[in-house]
Coordinates of C-alpha atoms in Angstrom, one line a residue:
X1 CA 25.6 -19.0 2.3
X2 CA 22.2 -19.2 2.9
X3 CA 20.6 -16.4 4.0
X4 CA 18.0 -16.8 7.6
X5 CA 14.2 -16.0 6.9
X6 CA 13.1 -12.3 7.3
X7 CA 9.4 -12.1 8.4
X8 CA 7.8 -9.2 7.3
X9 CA 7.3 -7.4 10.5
X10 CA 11.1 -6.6 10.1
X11 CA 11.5 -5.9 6.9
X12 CA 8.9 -2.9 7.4
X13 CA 10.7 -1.7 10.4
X14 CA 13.8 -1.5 8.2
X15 CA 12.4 0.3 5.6
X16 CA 11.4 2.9 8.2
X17 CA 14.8 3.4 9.4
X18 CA 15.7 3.9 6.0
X19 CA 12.9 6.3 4.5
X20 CA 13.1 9.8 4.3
X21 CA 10.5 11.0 3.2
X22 CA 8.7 14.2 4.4
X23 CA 5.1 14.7 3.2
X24 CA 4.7 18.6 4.5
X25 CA 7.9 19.3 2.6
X26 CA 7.3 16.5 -0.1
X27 CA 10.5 15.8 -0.6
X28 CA 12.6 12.3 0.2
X29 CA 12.9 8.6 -0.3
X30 CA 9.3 6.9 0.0
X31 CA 8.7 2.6 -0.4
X32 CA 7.1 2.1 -3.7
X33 CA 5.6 -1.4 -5.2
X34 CA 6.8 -2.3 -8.5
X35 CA 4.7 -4.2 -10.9
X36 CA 5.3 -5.5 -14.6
X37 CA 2.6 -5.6 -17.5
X38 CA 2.7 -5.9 -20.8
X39 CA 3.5 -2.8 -23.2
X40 CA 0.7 -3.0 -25.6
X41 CA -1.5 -3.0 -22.0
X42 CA -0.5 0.6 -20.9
X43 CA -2.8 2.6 -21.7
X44 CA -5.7 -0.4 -20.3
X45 CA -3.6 0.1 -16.9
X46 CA -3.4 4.3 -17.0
X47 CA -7.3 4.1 -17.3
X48 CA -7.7 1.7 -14.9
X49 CA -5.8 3.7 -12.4
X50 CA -7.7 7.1 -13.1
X51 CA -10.5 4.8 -12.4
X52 CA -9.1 3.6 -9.2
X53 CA -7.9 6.7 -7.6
X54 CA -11.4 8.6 -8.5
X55 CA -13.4 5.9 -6.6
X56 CA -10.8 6.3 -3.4
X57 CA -9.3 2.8 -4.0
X58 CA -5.7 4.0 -4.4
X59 CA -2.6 4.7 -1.5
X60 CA -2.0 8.2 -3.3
X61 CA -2.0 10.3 -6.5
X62 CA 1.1 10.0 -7.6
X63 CA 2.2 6.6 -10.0
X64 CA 5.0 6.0 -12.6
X65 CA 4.6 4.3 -15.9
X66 CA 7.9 3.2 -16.9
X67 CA 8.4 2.2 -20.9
X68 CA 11.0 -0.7 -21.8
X69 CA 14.4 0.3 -21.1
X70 CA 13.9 2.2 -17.9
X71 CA 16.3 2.0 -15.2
X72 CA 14.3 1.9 -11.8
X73 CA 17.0 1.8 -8.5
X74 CA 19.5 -0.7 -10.6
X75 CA 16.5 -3.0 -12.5
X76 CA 16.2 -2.3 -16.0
X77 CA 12.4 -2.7 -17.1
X78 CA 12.4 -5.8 -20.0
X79 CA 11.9 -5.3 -23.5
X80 CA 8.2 -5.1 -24.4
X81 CA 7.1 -4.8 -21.1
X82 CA 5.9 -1.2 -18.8
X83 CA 6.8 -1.0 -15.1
X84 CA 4.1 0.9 -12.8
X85 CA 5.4 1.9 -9.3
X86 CA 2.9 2.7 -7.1
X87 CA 3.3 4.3 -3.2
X88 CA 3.6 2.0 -0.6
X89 CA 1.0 2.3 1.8
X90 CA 3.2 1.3 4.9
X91 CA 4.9 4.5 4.4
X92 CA 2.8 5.7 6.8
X93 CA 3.8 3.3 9.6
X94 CA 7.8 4.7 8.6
X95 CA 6.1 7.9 9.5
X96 CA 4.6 6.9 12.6
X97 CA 8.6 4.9 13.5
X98 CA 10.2 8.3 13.2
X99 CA 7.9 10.1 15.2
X100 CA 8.8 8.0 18.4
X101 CA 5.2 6.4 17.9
X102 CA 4.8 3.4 19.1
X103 CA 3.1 1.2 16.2
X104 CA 2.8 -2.4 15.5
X105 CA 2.2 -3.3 12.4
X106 CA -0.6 -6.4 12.1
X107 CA -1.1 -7.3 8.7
X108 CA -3.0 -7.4 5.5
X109 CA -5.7 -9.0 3.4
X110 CA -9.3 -8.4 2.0
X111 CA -11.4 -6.2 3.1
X112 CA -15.2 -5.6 2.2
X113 CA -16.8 -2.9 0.8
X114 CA -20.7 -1.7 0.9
X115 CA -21.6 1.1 -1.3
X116 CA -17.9 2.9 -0.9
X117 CA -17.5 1.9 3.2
X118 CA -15.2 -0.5 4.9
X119 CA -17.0 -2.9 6.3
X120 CA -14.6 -5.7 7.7
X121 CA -11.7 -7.9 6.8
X122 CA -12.6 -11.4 5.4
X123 CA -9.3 -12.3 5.3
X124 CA -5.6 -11.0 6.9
X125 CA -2.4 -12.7 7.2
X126 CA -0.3 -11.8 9.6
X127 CA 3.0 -9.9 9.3
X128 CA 4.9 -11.5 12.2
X129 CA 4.2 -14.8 10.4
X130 CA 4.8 -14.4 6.9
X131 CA 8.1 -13.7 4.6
X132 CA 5.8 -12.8 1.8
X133 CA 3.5 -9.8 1.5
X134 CA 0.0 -10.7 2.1
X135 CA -1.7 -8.3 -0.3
X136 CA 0.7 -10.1 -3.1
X137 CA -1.0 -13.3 -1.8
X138 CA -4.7 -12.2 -2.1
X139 CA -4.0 -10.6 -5.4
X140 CA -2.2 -13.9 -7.0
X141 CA -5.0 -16.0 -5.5
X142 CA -7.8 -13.5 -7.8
X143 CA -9.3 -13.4 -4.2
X144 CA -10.7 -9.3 -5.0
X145 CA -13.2 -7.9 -7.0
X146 CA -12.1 -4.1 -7.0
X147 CA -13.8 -4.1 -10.7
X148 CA -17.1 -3.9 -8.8
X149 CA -16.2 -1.5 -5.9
X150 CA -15.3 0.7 -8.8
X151 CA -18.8 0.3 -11.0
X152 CA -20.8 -0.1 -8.2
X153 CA -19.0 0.8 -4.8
X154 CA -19.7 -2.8 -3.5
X155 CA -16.7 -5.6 -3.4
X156 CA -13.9 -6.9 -2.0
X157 CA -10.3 -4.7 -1.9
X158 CA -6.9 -5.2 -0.4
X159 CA -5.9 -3.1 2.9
X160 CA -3.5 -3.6 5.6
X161 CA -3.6 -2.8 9.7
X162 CA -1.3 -1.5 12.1
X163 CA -2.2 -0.6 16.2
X164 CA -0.8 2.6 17.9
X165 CA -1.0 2.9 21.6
X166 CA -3.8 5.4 22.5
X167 CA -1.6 7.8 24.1
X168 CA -0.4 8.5 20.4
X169 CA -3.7 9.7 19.0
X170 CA -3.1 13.2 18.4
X171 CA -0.3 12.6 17.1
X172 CA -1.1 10.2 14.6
X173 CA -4.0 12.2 13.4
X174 CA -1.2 14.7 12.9
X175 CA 0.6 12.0 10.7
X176 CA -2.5 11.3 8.7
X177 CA -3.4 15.1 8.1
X178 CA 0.2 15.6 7.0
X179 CA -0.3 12.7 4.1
X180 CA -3.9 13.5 3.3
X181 CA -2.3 17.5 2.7
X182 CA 0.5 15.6 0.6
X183 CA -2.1 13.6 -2.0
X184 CA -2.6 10.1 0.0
X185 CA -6.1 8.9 0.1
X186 CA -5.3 5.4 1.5
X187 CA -6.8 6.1 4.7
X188 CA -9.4 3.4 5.5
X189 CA -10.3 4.2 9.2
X190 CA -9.2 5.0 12.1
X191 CA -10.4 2.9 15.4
X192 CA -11.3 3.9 18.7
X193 CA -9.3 2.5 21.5
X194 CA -9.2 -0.8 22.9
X195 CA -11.7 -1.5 19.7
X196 CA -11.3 -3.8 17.1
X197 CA -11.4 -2.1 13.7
X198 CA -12.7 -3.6 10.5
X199 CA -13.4 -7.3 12.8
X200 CA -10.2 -7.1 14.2
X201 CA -8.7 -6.9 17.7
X202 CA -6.3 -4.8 18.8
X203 CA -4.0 -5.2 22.0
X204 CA -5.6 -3.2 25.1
X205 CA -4.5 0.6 25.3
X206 CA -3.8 0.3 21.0
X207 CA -6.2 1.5 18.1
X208 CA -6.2 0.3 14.8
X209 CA -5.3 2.6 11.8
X210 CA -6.9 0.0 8.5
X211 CA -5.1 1.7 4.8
X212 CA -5.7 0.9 0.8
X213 CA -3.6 -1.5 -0.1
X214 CA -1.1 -0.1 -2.9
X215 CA -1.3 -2.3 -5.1
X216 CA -5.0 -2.2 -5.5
X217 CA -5.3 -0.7 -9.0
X218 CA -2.9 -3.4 -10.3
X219 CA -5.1 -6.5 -9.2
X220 CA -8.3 -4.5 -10.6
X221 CA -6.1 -4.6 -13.9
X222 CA -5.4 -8.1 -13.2
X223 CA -9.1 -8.9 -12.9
X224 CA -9.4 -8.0 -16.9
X225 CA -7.6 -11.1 -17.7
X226 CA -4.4 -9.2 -18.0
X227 CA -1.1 -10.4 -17.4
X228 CA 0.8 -8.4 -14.6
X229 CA 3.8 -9.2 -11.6
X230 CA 3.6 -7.4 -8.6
X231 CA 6.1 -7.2 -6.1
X232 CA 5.6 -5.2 -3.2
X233 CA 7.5 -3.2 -1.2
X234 CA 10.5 -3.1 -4.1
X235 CA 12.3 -0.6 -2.5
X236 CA 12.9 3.2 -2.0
X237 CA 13.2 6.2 -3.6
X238 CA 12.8 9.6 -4.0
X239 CA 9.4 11.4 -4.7
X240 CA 10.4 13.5 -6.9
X241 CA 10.6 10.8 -9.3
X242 CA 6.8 10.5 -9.2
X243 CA 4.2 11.9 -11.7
X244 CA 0.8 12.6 -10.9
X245 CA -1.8 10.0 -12.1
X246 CA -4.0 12.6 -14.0
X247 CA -0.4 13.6 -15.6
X248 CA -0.8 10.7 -17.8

């Protein structure tokens, strides 16, 4: 039987119905991307994503680097190869769903960066109109230059957008305190309303909320002429599982 099309604008509001996680108690299922390199390339990637998170460019501070043999959620990571989950960063739009916020989450792409600040997306593909995750689709196409943002500050990265209607602003700062307390430094920027953020519009009575993409130390590794797979948004599970990037 063939199964209908999913766009991705559902698929994230399933995984909020299905995420538990709780970032002032830290405890709970989170989503989490899972990519596949090469064994002999771990310790190129662990550097790499000290690297990344000290220039700001990852979703958090926690990472796993699974060896060969590893049992993530029912996949088995393949002989001579190390899986690298990373956080999600549309966990915080599950956040925002289970606080009764009303968000709409718009997309994701490539966004510019001058001396460490956002300046605007160059490129975004919609969630409503895609079954595949945009940020996989920049980062197969070799479209960032994260390298360069890292040695210099200046470059192109991957983020996403969402809108939340302006009556929700306290809240949502409340949200984004909660995760920034927790270890996520994903935040881009947050809009003002009935403002476009980072070059792009928002609905009237909305404000944009721009993140990291989380899979941003991955394509800097992939820049290196490295071999890696990235899928996004794999799955859930639970934090605990997670180890802290300057662990390794």
């Amino acid at each position: 039987m063939q199964r209908p099309l999913k766009f991705l604008n559902h698929k994230i509001e399933e995984n909020a119905l299905d995420m538990t996680y709780n970032p002032v108690e830290n405890t709970g299922s989170v989503i989490y991307n899972l990519s596949l390199i090469k064994s002999e390339d771990t310790e190129s990637a662990i550097k790499i994503f000290k690297d990344a998170y000290a220039t700001g460019l990852c979703v958090s501070d926690r990472v796993i680097f699974a060896p060969s043999g590893t049992k993530i959620e029912g996949f088995t990571i393949p002989e001579g190869y190390c899986g690298i989950c990373t956080l999600c960063s549309l966990i915080l739009d599950s956040l925002l769903y289970q606080k009764g916020i009303n968000v709409n989450p718009i997309g994701g792409g490539l966004v510019e960066v001058e001396k460490l600040i956002p300046r605007r997306f160059t490129a975004i593909i919609q969630y409503e109109y895609t079954t595949v995750d945009p940020i996989t689709v920049m980062i197969s196409q070799g479209s960032t230059s994260i390298g360069d943002v890292i040695e210099s500050g200046s470059g192109t990265i991957t983020g996403n957008i969402r809108e939340c209607h302006m009556e929700s602003e306290s809240a949502v700062f409340e949200v984004l305190d909660d995760l920034i307390a927790a270890g996520f430094t994903g935040v881009l920027d947050v809009g003002a309303p009935n403002t476009e953020l980072l070059g792009v519009p928002v609905n009237t009575n909305y404000q944009g909320i721009a993140m990291i993409g989380g899979t941003n130390p991955i394509a800097a590794f992939k820049e290196t002429g490295r071999w890696a797979e990235v899928q996004s948004m794999k799955g859930l599970m639970d934090i605990s599982n997670f180890s802290l990037i300057s662990d390794y």
